[in-house]
PDB file of C-alpha atoms in Angstrom:
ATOM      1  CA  UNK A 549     170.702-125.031  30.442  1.00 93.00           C
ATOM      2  CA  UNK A 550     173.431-126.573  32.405  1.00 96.00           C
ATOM      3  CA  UNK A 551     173.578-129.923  30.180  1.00 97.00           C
ATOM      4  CA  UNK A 552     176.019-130.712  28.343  1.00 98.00           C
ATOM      5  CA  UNK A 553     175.288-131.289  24.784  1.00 98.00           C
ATOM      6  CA  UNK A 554     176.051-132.967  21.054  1.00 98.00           C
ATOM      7  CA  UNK A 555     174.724-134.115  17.835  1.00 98.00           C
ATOM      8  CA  UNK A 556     172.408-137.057  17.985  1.00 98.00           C
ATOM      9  CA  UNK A 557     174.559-138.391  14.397  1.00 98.00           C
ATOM     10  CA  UNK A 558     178.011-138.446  16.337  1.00 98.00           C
ATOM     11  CA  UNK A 559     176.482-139.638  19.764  1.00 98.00           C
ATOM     12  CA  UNK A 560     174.791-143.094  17.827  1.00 97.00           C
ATOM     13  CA  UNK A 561     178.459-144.449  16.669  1.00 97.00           C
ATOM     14  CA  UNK A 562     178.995-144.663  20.364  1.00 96.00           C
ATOM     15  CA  UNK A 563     176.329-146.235  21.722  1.00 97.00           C
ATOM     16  CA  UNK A 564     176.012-150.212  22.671  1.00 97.00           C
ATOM     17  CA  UNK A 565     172.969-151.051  19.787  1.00 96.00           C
ATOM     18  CA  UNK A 566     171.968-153.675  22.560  1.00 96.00           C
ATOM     19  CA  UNK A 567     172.139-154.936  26.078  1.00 96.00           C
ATOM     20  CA  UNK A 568     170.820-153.397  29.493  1.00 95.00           C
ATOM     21  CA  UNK A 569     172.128-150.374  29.511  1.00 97.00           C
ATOM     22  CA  UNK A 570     171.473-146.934  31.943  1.00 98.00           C
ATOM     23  CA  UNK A 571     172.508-144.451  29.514  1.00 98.00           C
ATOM     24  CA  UNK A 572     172.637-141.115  31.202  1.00 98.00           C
ATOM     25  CA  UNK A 573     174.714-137.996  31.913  1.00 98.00           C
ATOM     26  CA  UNK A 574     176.320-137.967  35.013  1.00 98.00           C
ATOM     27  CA  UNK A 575     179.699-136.920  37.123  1.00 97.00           C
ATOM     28  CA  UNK A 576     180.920-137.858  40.308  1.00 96.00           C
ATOM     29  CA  UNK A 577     177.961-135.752  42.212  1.00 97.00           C
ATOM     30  CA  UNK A 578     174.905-136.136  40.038  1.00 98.00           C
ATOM     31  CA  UNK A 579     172.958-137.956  37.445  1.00 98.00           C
ATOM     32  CA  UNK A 580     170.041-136.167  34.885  1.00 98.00           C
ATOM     33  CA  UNK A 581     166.943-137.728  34.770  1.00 98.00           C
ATOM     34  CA  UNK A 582     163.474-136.613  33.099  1.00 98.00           C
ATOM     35  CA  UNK A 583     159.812-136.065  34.068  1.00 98.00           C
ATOM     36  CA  UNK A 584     156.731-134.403  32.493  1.00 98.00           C
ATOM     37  CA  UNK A 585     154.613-132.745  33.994  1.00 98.00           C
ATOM     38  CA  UNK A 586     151.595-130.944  33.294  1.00 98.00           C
ATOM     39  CA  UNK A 587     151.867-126.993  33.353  1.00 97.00           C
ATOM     40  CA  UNK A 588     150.938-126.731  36.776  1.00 98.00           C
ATOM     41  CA  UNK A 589     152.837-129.061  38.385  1.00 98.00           C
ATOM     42  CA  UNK A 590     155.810-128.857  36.041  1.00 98.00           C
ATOM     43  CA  UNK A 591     156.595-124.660  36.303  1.00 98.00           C
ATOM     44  CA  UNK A 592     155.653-124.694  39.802  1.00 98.00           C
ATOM     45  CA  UNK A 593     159.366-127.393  40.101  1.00 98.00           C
ATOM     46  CA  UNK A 594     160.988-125.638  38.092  1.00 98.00           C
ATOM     47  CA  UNK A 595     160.394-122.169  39.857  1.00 98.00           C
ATOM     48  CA  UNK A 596     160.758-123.737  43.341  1.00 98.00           C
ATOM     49  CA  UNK A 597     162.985-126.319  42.919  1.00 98.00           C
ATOM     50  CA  UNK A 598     161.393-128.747  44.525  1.00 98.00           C
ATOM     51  CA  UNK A 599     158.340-130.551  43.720  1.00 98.00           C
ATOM     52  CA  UNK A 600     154.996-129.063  45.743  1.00 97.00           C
ATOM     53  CA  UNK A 601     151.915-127.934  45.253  1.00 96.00           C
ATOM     54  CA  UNK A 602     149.415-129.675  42.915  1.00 97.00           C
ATOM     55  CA  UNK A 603     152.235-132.454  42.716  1.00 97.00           C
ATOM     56  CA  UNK A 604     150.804-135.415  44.888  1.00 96.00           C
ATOM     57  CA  UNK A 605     153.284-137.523  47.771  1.00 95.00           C
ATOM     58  CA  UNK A 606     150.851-140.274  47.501  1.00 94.00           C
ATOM     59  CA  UNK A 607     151.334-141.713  44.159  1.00 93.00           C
ATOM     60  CA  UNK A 608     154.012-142.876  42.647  1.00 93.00           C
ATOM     61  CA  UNK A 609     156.285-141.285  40.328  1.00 97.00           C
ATOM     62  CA  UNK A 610     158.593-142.532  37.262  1.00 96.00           C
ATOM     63  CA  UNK A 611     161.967-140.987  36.727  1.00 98.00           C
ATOM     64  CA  UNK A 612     163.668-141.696  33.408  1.00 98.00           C
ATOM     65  CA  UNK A 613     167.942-141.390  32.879  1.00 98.00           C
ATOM     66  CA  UNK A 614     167.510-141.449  29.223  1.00 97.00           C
ATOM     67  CA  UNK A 615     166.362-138.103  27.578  1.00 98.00           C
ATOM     68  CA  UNK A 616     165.335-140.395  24.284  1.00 98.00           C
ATOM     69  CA  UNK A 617     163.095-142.988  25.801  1.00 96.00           C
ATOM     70  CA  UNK A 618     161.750-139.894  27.880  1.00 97.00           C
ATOM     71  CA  UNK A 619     161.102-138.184  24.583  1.00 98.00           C
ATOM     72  CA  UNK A 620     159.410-141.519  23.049  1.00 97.00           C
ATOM     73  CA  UNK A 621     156.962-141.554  26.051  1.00 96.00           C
ATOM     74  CA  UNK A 622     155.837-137.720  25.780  1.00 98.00           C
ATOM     75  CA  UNK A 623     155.906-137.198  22.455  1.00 98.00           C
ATOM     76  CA  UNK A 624     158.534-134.635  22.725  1.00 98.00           C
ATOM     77  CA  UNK A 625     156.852-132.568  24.711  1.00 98.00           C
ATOM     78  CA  UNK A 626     153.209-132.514  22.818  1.00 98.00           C
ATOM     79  CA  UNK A 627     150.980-135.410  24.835  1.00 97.00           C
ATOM     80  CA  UNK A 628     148.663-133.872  26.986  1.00 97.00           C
ATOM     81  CA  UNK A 629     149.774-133.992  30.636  1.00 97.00           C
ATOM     82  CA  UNK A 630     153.375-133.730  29.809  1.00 97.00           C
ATOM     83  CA  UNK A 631     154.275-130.173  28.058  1.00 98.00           C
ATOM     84  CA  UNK A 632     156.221-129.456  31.010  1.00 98.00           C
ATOM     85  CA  UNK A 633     159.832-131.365  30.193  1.00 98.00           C
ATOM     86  CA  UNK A 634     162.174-131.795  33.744  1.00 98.00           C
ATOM     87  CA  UNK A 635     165.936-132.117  33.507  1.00 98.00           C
ATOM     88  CA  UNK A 636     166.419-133.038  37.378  1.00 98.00           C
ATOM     89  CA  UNK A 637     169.824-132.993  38.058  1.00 98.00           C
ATOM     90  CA  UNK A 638     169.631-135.975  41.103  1.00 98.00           C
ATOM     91  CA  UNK A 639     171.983-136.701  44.111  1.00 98.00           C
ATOM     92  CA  UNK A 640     174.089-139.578  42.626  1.00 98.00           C
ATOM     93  CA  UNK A 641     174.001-141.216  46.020  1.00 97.00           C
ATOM     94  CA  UNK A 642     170.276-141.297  45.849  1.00 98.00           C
ATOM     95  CA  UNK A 643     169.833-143.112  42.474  1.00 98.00           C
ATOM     96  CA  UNK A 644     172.244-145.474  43.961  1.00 97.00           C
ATOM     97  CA  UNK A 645     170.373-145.816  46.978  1.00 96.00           C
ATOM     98  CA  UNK A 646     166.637-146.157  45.166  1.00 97.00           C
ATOM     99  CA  UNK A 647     168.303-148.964  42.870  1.00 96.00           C
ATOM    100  CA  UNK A 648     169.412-150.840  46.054  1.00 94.00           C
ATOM    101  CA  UNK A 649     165.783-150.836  47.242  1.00 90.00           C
ATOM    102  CA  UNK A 650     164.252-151.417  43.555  1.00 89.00           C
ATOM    103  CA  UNK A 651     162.341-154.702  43.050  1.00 86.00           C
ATOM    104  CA  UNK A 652     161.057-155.239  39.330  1.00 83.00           C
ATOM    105  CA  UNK A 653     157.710-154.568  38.730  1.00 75.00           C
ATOM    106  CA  UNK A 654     157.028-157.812  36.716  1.00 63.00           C
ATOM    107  CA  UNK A 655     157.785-161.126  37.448  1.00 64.00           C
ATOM    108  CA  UNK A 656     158.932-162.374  34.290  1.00 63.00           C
ATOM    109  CA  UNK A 657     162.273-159.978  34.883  1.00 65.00           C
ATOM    110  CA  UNK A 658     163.056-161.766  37.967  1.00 68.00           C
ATOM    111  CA  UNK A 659     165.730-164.698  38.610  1.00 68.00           C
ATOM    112  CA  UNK A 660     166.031-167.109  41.096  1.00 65.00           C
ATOM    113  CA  UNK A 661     163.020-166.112  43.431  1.00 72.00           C
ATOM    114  CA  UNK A 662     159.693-167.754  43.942  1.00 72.00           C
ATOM    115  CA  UNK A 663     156.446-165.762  42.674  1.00 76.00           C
ATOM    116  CA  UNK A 664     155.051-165.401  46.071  1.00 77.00           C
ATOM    117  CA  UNK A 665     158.670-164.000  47.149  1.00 70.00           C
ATOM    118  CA  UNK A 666     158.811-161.470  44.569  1.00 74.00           C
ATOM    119  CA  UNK A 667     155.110-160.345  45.127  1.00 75.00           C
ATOM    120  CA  UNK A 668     156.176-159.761  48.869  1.00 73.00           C
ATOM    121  CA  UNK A 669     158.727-158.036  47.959  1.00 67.00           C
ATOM    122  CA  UNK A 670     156.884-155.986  45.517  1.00 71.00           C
ATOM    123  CA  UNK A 671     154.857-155.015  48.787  1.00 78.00           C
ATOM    124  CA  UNK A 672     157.496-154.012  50.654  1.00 75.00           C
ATOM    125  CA  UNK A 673     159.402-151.868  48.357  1.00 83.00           C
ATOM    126  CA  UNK A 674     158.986-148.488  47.706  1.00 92.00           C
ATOM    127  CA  UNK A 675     161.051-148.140  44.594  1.00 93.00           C
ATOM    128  CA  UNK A 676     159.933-149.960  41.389  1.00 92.00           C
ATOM    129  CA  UNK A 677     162.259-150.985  38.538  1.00 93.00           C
ATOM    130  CA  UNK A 678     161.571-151.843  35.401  1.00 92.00           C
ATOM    131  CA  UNK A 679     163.586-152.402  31.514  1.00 94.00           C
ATOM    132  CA  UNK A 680     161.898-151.045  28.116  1.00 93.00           C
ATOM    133  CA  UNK A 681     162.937-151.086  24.512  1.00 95.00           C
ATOM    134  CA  UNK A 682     164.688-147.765  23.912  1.00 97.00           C
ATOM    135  CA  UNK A 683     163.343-146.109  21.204  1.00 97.00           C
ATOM    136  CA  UNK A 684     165.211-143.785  18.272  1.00 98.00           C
ATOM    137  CA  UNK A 685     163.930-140.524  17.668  1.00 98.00           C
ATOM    138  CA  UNK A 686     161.101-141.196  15.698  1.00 98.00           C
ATOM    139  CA  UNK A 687     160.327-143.622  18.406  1.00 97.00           C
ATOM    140  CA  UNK A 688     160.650-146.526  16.634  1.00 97.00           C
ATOM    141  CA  UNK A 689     162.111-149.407  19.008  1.00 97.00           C
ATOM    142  CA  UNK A 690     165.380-150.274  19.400  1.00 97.00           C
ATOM    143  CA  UNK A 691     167.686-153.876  21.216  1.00 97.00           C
ATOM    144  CA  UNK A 692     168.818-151.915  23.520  1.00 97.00           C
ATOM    145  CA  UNK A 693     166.943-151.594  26.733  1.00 96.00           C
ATOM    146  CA  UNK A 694     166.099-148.578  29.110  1.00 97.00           C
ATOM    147  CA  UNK A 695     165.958-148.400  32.619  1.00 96.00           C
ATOM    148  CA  UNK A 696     162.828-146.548  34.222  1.00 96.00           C
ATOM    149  CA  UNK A 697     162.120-146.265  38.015  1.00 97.00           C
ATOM    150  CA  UNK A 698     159.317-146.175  40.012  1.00 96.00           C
ATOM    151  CA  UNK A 699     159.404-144.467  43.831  1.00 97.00           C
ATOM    152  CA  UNK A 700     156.697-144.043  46.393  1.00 93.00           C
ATOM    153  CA  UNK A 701     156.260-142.964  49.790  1.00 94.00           C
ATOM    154  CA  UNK A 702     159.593-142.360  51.803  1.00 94.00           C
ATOM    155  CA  UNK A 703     161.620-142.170  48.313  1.00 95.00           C
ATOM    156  CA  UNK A 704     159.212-139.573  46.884  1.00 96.00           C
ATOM    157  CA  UNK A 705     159.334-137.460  50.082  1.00 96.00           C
ATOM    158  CA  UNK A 706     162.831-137.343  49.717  1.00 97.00           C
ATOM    159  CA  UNK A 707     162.794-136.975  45.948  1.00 98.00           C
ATOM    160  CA  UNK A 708     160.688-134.315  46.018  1.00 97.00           C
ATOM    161  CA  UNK A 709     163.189-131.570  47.747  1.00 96.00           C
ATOM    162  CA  UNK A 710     166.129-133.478  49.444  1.00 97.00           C
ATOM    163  CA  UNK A 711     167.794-135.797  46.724  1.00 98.00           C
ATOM    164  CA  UNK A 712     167.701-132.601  44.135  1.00 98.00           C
ATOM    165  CA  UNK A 713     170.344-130.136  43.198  1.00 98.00           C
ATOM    166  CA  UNK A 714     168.696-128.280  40.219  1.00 98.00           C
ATOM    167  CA  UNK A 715     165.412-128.991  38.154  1.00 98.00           C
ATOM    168  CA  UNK A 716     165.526-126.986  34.923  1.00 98.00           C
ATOM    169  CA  UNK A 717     163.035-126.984  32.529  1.00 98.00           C
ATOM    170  CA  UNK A 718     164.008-127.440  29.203  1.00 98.00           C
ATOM    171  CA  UNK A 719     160.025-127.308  27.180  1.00 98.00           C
ATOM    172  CA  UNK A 720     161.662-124.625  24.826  1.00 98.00           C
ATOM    173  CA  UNK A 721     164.955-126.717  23.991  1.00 98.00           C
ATOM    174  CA  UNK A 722     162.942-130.003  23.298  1.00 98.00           C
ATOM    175  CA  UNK A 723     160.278-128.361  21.331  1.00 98.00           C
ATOM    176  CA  UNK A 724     163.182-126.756  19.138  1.00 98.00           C
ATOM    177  CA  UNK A 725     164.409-130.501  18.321  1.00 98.00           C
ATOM    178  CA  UNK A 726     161.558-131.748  17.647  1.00 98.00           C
ATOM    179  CA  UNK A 727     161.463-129.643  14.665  1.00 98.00           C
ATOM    180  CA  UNK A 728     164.278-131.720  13.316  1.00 98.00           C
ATOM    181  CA  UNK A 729     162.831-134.783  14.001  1.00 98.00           C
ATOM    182  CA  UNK A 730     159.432-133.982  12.523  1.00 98.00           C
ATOM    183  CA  UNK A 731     161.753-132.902   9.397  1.00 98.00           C
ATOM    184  CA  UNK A 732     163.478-135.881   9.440  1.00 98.00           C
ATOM    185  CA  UNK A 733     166.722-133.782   9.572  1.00 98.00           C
ATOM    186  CA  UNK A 734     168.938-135.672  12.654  1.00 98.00           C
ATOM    187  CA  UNK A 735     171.784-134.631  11.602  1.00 98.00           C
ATOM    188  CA  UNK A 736     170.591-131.270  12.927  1.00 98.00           C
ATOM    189  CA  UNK A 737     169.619-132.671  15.822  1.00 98.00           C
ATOM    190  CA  UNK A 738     171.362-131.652  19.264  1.00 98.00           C
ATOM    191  CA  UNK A 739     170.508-133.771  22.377  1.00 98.00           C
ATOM    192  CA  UNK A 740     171.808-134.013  25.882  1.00 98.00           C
ATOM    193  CA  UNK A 741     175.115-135.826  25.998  1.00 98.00           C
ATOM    194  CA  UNK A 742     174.908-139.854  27.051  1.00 98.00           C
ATOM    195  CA  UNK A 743     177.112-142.835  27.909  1.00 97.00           C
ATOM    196  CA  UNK A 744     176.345-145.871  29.587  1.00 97.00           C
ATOM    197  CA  UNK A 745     176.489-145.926  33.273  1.00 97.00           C
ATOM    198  CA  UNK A 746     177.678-148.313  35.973  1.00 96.00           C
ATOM    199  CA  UNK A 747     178.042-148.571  39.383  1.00 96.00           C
ATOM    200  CA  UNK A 748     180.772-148.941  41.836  1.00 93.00           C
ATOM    201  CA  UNK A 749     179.170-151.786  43.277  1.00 94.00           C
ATOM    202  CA  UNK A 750     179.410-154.917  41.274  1.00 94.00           C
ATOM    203  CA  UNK A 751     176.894-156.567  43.196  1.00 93.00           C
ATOM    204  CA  UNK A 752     174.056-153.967  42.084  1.00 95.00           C
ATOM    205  CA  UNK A 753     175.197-154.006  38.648  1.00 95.00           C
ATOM    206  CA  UNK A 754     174.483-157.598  38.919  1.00 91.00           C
ATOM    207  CA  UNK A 755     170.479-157.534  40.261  1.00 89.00           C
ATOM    208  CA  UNK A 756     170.059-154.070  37.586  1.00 93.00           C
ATOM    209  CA  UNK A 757     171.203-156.967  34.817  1.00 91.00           C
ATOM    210  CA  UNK A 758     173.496-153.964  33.234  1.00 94.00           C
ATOM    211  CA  UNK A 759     175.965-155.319  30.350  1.00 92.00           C
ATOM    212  CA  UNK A 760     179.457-155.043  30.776  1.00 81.00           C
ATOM    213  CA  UNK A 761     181.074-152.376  29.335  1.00 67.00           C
ATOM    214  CA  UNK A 762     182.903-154.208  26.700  1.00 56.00           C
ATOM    215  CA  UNK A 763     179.591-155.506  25.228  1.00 44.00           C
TER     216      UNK A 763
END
């Protein structure tokens, strides 16, 4: 796997315990996020790198920076429709350019707009954003929120093949934690290597609602 790594124990003293945060791995190029797939759909990514054949253009998908919350929402790897686990290693100029388009999928996450402006808007977007409780291991919830994001149409054409570098998939790794977890032994436990990520542009940071880095 070309992730970087560490211990789940050493990575928590770290972390902001609450706030808006896009915790991710990342460098000047890229930025990891996670899908699951179903067997089909998931090997045929990872040994084509691209997404094709049984995967559908006409629906929209979720992509998920944080390799926890993604664990939360597939059960490590074991909920059926999503044994296949994605690392996609993503253009970082394309998450920065889906976030500029994102409008949040609920209202009540929304400032200074009417209803009826935001449910136009909501129309007209192709890229939908949305903030979740982030979850521990065991998936119980956390202050801290996670970012997930939502693209259709032009954004998942060019998700699909153009905005990716590598898609590995990493099934065997996550399975092998998940023994830990089920053991309740975390301090065993070895996950892909996070911080808290911000953008250039102040402005975007702003409409995303991310917390400052000294929070």
């Amino acid at each position: 796997m070309k992730i970087k790594l560490k211990k789940y124990t050493e990575q928590i003293l770290e972390w902001p315990k609450e706030g808006y945060h896009i915790m991710a791995q990342y460098d000047h190029e890229k930025i990891i996020v996670y899908q699951s797939y179903r067997n089909e759909i998931g090997h045929f990514a990872a040994e084509n790198q691209f997404f094709g054949g049984a995967f559908s253009l006409d629906r929209m998908t979720w992509i998920k920076p944080n390799f926890l919350w993604m664990m939360y929402r597939n059960g490590w790897g074991t909920k059926e429709g999503q044994e296949v686990v994605l690392a996609i290693h993503l253009k970082l100029e394309a998450f920065e350019r889906y976030l500029k388009d994102a409008v949040y999928s609920s209202f009540n996450q929304v400032e200074g707009i009417s209803q009826e402006s935001w449910k136009e808007a909501v129309k007209n977007s192709n890229v939908r954003l949305q903030w979740d409780p982030d979850h521990d291991p065991y998936g119980d919830k956390l202050d801290r929120r996670a970012i997930q994001i939502g693209l259709r149409n032009e954004h998942i054409r060019t998700f699909s093949k153009d905005d990716i570098l590598l898609i590995e998939d990493i099934s065997p790794f996550v399975a092998e934690q998940y023994e830990f977890v089920k053991n309740k032994v975390l301090d065993q436990l070895v996950i892909p290597e996070e911080k808290p990520f911000y953008f250039s542009d102040e402005e975007l940071n702003r409409k995303l609602k991310v917390s400052k880095r000294n929070d």
